[in-house]
Amino acid sequence: MPQILRRGLCAALFAAAVLPAAAQSHYPDRPVKLVVPYPPGGATDVIGRIVAQRLSTALGQQVVVDNRGGAGGNIGADLVAKAKPDGYTLLMGAMTSHSTMARLERGKLAYDLQKDLTAVQVVGYVPLVFVVHPSVPATSFQQLVSFAKANPKKLTYASSGAGAPQRMAVEMFRVQSGADMIHVPYKGSGPAMTDLVGGQVLMAAETVPAALQQIKAGKLRALAVTTPQRISMLADVPTVEESGWKGFEVVSTFGVMAPAGTPADVLARLNAEIGKIMQDPAAKEQFLQQGVYTLPPQTPPEAAGRLRAEMAKWSKVIDETGVKADD
């Protein structure tokens, strides 16, 4: 074979061999779907839409929000867990809620949170605050503890679901204080806040964005936030730790996740772009207006570690409190 033909053939074979890698380097070359596993309007949906809007610009392709609510977030999470691992189907995960549901529904879920999904980037967290109806004779967290212990079964508390951080926070309070209280479950924060303001239920640990308006209007009394440090949105409200309960921390953490097996270079691209969004002052302010405090960017292994820590923490709390999925 003439030398020039041999060179041409080698060049063609080389081009064919590297084509998949070259094609992969152009990710994404079509729209990306970001599954929000809850109905429109909630915290996960709001966070997801901010991420989708800004990530669309960063990637040069539209990132489309797809709401797949139901089963405490498990329907949407299952859809992503079983999607093709190519970076075109992502999950806007409520990492805390997914972690609690993984333990509460252990053996019942059709997917494994740690084996079938991989954390791409942790976006931020939403703090919680202990609030009471003004009729409750407590103006501090310590007084709430004393009132709850001195009045068995008199203090009712609302929650927005068995696996929600709101429920977990009060269950931690109940077990650590030894108080005998009555749980009143609701289907979401909206109905819970309506009845709390109306006095049909007396206490809740609610996300700050859901309770803030009622606190400012004087319709609810804020006693303590569940973050390690005070927060800007309620700067005058002490933390639970300041109130004498060391190590009491409950926040609702959110992050983007992808199907396990997604190529490392795709994960790296997504991780880097979302990390840049979290460092953008304008994006931080946009999130804060929705009650979301952003976190410093993490590598994929660090994000995976955050998810493992969430699962370990809430498994321990669930075991200690005896909370059931159908409570």
Coordinates of C-alpha atoms in Angstrom, one line a residue:
M1 CA 0.0 0.0 0.0
P2 CA 1.4 3.4 -0.9
Q3 CA 2.7 5.4 2.1
I4 CA 0.3 8.2 1.5
L5 CA -2.7 5.8 1.6
R6 CA -1.4 4.2 4.8
R7 CA -1.2 7.7 6.4
G8 CA -4.7 8.5 5.3
L9 CA -6.1 5.3 6.7
C10 CA -4.3 5.8 10.0
A11 CA -5.6 9.3 10.3
A12 CA -9.2 8.1 9.6
L13 CA -8.9 5.3 12.2
F14 CA -7.5 7.7 14.8
A15 CA -10.4 10.2 14.1
A16 CA -12.9 7.5 14.6
A17 CA -11.3 6.4 17.8
V18 CA -11.3 9.8 19.4
L19 CA -14.8 10.8 18.2
P20 CA -16.7 9.7 21.3
A21 CA -14.3 11.7 23.5
A22 CA -14.6 14.7 21.4
A23 CA -18.3 14.5 21.3
Q24 CA -18.4 14.2 25.1
S25 CA -16.2 17.3 25.4
H26 CA -19.0 19.3 23.8
Y27 CA -21.5 18.5 26.6
P28 CA -24.2 19.7 26.6
D29 CA -25.3 19.7 23.0
R30 CA -29.0 19.7 23.7
P31 CA -31.4 20.8 26.5
V32 CA -30.9 19.4 30.0
K33 CA -33.8 18.4 32.2
L34 CA -33.7 19.3 35.9
V35 CA -36.3 17.2 37.8
V36 CA -37.8 18.9 40.9
P37 CA -39.4 16.1 42.9
Y38 CA -42.1 18.4 44.5
P39 CA -45.0 20.5 43.1
P40 CA -44.4 24.1 41.9
G41 CA -44.1 26.8 44.5
G42 CA -42.1 25.1 47.3
A43 CA -38.6 25.7 48.4
T44 CA -37.1 23.0 46.2
D45 CA -39.0 24.3 43.2
V46 CA -37.9 27.9 43.8
I47 CA -34.2 26.9 44.2
G48 CA -34.4 24.7 41.2
R49 CA -35.7 27.5 39.0
I50 CA -32.9 29.8 40.0
V51 CA -30.3 27.1 39.3
A52 CA -31.9 26.2 36.0
Q53 CA -32.0 29.8 34.8
R54 CA -28.4 30.6 35.6
L55 CA -27.1 27.2 34.6
S56 CA -28.8 27.6 31.2
T57 CA -26.6 30.7 30.6
A58 CA -23.5 28.9 31.9
L59 CA -23.9 25.8 29.8
G60 CA -25.2 27.5 26.6
Q61 CA -28.2 25.1 26.6
Q62 CA -31.6 25.4 28.1
V63 CA -32.0 23.7 31.5
V64 CA -35.7 22.8 31.7
V65 CA -37.4 22.3 35.1
D66 CA -39.6 19.2 35.3
N67 CA -41.8 19.0 38.4
R68 CA -42.5 15.4 39.4
G69 CA -44.0 15.6 42.8
G70 CA -45.4 12.8 45.0
A71 CA -44.4 10.3 47.6
G72 CA -42.3 12.7 49.6
G73 CA -40.0 13.4 46.7
N74 CA -39.4 9.7 45.9
I75 CA -41.2 9.7 42.5
G76 CA -38.9 12.4 41.0
A77 CA -35.8 10.9 42.7
D78 CA -36.6 7.5 41.3
L79 CA -37.1 8.9 37.8
V80 CA -33.6 10.4 37.9
A81 CA -32.0 7.4 39.5
K82 CA -33.2 5.3 36.5
A83 CA -32.4 7.8 33.8
K84 CA -29.6 7.4 31.4
P85 CA -26.4 8.6 33.1
D86 CA -25.4 11.1 30.5
G87 CA -25.8 14.4 32.3
Y88 CA -29.1 15.3 30.5
T89 CA -31.4 14.3 33.4
L90 CA -30.5 15.8 36.8
L91 CA -32.3 16.0 40.2
M92 CA -32.8 19.2 42.2
G93 CA -32.5 17.3 45.4
A94 CA -33.8 18.1 48.9
M95 CA -30.9 16.2 50.4
T96 CA -32.2 16.3 54.0
S97 CA -35.7 15.1 53.1
H98 CA -34.4 12.4 50.7
S99 CA -32.1 11.2 53.5
T100 CA -34.9 10.9 56.0
M101 CA -37.2 9.2 53.5
A102 CA -34.4 6.7 52.6
R103 CA -34.4 5.6 56.2
L104 CA -38.1 5.8 56.8
E105 CA -39.0 3.9 53.6
R106 CA -36.0 1.5 53.8
G107 CA -36.7 -1.6 51.9
K108 CA -39.7 -0.1 50.2
L109 CA -38.1 2.3 47.7
A110 CA -37.4 1.3 44.2
Y111 CA -34.0 3.1 44.2
D112 CA -31.0 3.4 46.5
L113 CA -30.2 7.0 47.3
Q114 CA -26.4 6.4 47.6
K115 CA -26.0 3.7 45.0
D116 CA -28.2 5.0 42.2
L117 CA -27.6 8.7 42.6
T118 CA -24.5 10.8 42.9
A119 CA -24.2 14.3 44.4
V120 CA -23.0 16.9 41.9
Q121 CA -22.9 20.1 44.0
V122 CA -24.4 21.2 47.3
V123 CA -26.3 24.5 46.7
G124 CA -27.3 25.7 50.1
Y125 CA -29.6 25.4 53.0
V126 CA -32.8 26.8 54.4
P127 CA -32.8 27.4 58.2
L128 CA -35.7 26.5 60.6
V129 CA -37.1 28.4 63.5
F130 CA -39.1 27.3 66.5
V131 CA -42.3 29.3 66.6
V132 CA -45.3 29.3 68.9
H133 CA -48.8 30.8 68.8
P134 CA -48.9 34.0 71.0
S135 CA -51.2 32.2 73.5
V136 CA -48.3 30.0 74.6
P137 CA -46.7 31.5 77.8
A138 CA -43.2 31.2 76.5
T139 CA -41.0 34.1 75.3
S140 CA -37.7 32.0 75.1
F141 CA -36.7 28.5 74.1
Q142 CA -35.9 27.7 77.8
Q143 CA -39.4 28.7 78.8
L144 CA -40.9 26.6 76.0
V145 CA -39.0 23.6 77.3
S146 CA -40.3 24.2 80.9
F147 CA -43.9 24.7 79.7
A148 CA -43.9 21.6 77.6
K149 CA -42.5 19.5 80.5
A150 CA -44.9 20.9 83.0
N151 CA -48.0 20.5 80.8
P152 CA -48.0 16.9 79.4
K153 CA -50.1 16.6 76.2
K154 CA -51.1 20.2 76.3
L155 CA -48.6 21.4 73.7
T156 CA -49.6 20.5 70.1
Y157 CA -47.0 20.7 67.3
A158 CA -47.5 20.9 63.6
S159 CA -45.4 19.2 60.9
S160 CA -45.5 19.1 57.1
G161 CA -44.8 15.3 56.8
A162 CA -43.0 12.4 58.6
G163 CA -39.8 12.8 56.8
A164 CA -39.6 16.6 56.7
P165 CA -36.9 18.5 58.5
Q166 CA -39.7 20.3 60.3
R167 CA -40.8 17.1 61.9
M168 CA -37.3 15.9 62.7
A169 CA -36.5 19.1 64.5
V170 CA -39.5 18.8 66.9
E171 CA -38.9 15.1 67.4
M172 CA -35.3 15.9 68.5
F173 CA -36.8 18.6 70.8
R174 CA -39.3 16.1 72.2
V175 CA -36.8 13.3 72.9
Q176 CA -34.1 15.6 74.3
S177 CA -36.5 17.5 76.6
G178 CA -38.6 14.5 77.6
A179 CA -41.8 16.5 77.0
D180 CA -45.0 14.7 76.2
M181 CA -46.6 16.5 73.3
I182 CA -49.2 15.8 70.6
H183 CA -48.2 15.7 66.9
V184 CA -50.6 17.2 64.3
P185 CA -49.5 16.2 60.8
Y186 CA -50.3 18.4 57.8
K187 CA -49.8 18.1 54.0
G188 CA -47.3 21.0 53.6
S189 CA -46.1 24.1 55.4
G190 CA -49.0 26.3 54.1
P191 CA -51.8 24.5 55.9
A192 CA -49.6 24.0 59.0
M193 CA -48.9 27.8 59.2
T194 CA -52.6 28.6 58.7
D195 CA -53.7 26.5 61.7
L196 CA -50.8 27.7 63.8
V197 CA -51.7 31.3 63.2
G198 CA -55.3 30.4 64.0
G199 CA -54.4 28.7 67.3
Q200 CA -55.6 25.3 66.2
V201 CA -52.1 24.0 66.9
L202 CA -49.6 25.7 69.2
M203 CA -46.0 25.1 68.0
A204 CA -43.9 24.2 65.0
A205 CA -40.3 24.2 63.8
E206 CA -40.8 25.7 60.4
T207 CA -38.6 26.9 57.6
V208 CA -37.8 30.6 58.1
P209 CA -39.2 31.6 54.6
A210 CA -42.6 30.0 55.5
A211 CA -42.8 31.6 58.9
L212 CA -41.1 34.9 58.4
Q213 CA -44.1 37.0 57.3
Q214 CA -46.2 35.8 60.3
I215 CA -43.4 36.4 62.7
K216 CA -43.0 40.0 61.4
A217 CA -46.7 40.5 61.6
G218 CA -46.7 39.4 65.3
K219 CA -49.0 36.5 64.6
L220 CA -46.3 34.0 65.6
R221 CA -43.5 34.3 68.2
A222 CA -40.0 33.2 67.2
L223 CA -38.1 31.6 70.0
A224 CA -34.9 30.1 68.4
V225 CA -33.4 29.3 65.1
T226 CA -31.9 25.8 64.4
T227 CA -28.6 26.9 62.8
P228 CA -25.2 27.0 64.6
Q229 CA -25.1 30.8 64.3
R230 CA -27.7 33.5 64.2
I231 CA -29.1 34.3 60.7
S232 CA -29.5 37.6 59.0
M233 CA -33.2 37.2 58.4
L234 CA -33.9 36.9 62.1
A235 CA -30.8 38.6 63.6
D236 CA -32.5 39.2 67.0
V237 CA -33.6 35.5 67.5
P238 CA -31.1 33.3 69.4
T239 CA -30.0 29.9 68.3
V240 CA -31.1 26.7 70.0
E241 CA -27.5 26.2 71.0
E242 CA -27.4 29.7 72.6
S243 CA -30.4 28.6 74.5
G244 CA -28.4 25.8 76.2
W245 CA -28.8 22.9 73.8
K246 CA -25.4 22.1 72.5
G247 CA -25.1 20.6 69.0
F248 CA -28.7 21.1 68.1
E249 CA -28.7 21.8 64.4
V250 CA -31.4 21.2 61.8
V251 CA -31.3 22.8 58.3
S252 CA -32.9 21.7 55.1
T253 CA -30.0 21.1 52.6
F254 CA -30.4 21.2 48.9
G255 CA -28.2 20.1 46.1
V256 CA -28.0 18.9 42.5
M257 CA -27.7 15.2 41.9
A258 CA -27.2 13.0 38.8
P259 CA -27.7 9.3 38.0
A260 CA -24.8 7.1 39.2
G261 CA -22.4 6.3 36.4
T262 CA -22.6 9.8 34.9
P263 CA -19.2 10.5 33.2
A264 CA -16.6 12.2 35.4
D265 CA -16.0 15.0 33.0
V266 CA -19.7 15.8 32.8
L267 CA -19.9 15.8 36.6
A268 CA -16.8 18.0 36.8
R269 CA -18.4 20.5 34.3
L270 CA -21.7 20.7 36.2
N271 CA -19.9 20.9 39.5
A272 CA -17.8 23.8 38.4
E273 CA -20.6 25.7 36.8
I274 CA -22.9 25.4 39.7
G275 CA -20.1 26.3 42.0
K276 CA -19.5 29.5 40.1
I277 CA -23.2 30.3 40.5
M278 CA -23.0 29.9 44.2
Q279 CA -20.1 32.4 44.4
D280 CA -21.9 35.0 42.3
P281 CA -23.0 37.9 44.6
A282 CA -26.1 38.5 42.5
A283 CA -27.1 34.8 42.7
K284 CA -26.4 34.8 46.4
E285 CA -28.7 37.7 46.9
Q286 CA -31.4 36.1 44.7
F287 CA -31.2 32.9 46.8
L288 CA -31.3 34.9 50.1
Q289 CA -34.4 36.7 49.0
Q290 CA -36.0 33.2 49.0
G291 CA -34.6 32.3 52.4
V292 CA -31.7 30.2 51.0
Y293 CA -28.2 30.5 52.4
T294 CA -25.6 29.4 49.8
L295 CA -22.7 27.2 50.8
P296 CA -19.1 27.4 49.5
P297 CA -18.6 25.2 46.4
Q298 CA -17.6 21.6 47.0
T299 CA -16.0 18.9 44.8
P300 CA -18.2 16.0 43.8
P301 CA -16.5 13.8 46.5
E302 CA -17.2 16.5 49.1
A303 CA -20.8 16.8 48.0
A304 CA -21.1 13.0 48.2
G305 CA -19.7 13.1 51.7
R306 CA -22.3 15.7 52.7
L307 CA -25.0 13.4 51.5
R308 CA -23.6 10.5 53.5
A309 CA -23.4 12.7 56.6
E310 CA -27.1 13.7 56.2
M311 CA -28.1 10.0 55.9
A312 CA -26.1 9.0 59.0
K313 CA -27.4 11.9 61.0
W314 CA -31.1 11.4 60.2
S315 CA -30.9 7.6 60.5
K316 CA -29.7 8.1 64.1
V317 CA -32.4 10.6 64.9
I318 CA -35.1 8.4 63.4
D319 CA -33.9 5.4 65.4
E320 CA -33.8 7.5 68.6
T321 CA -37.2 9.1 68.2
G322 CA -39.1 6.1 66.7
V323 CA -40.7 8.2 63.9
K324 CA -42.6 6.2 61.4
A325 CA -43.3 7.0 57.7
D326 CA -47.0 6.8 58.3
D327 CA -47.1 8.8 61.6

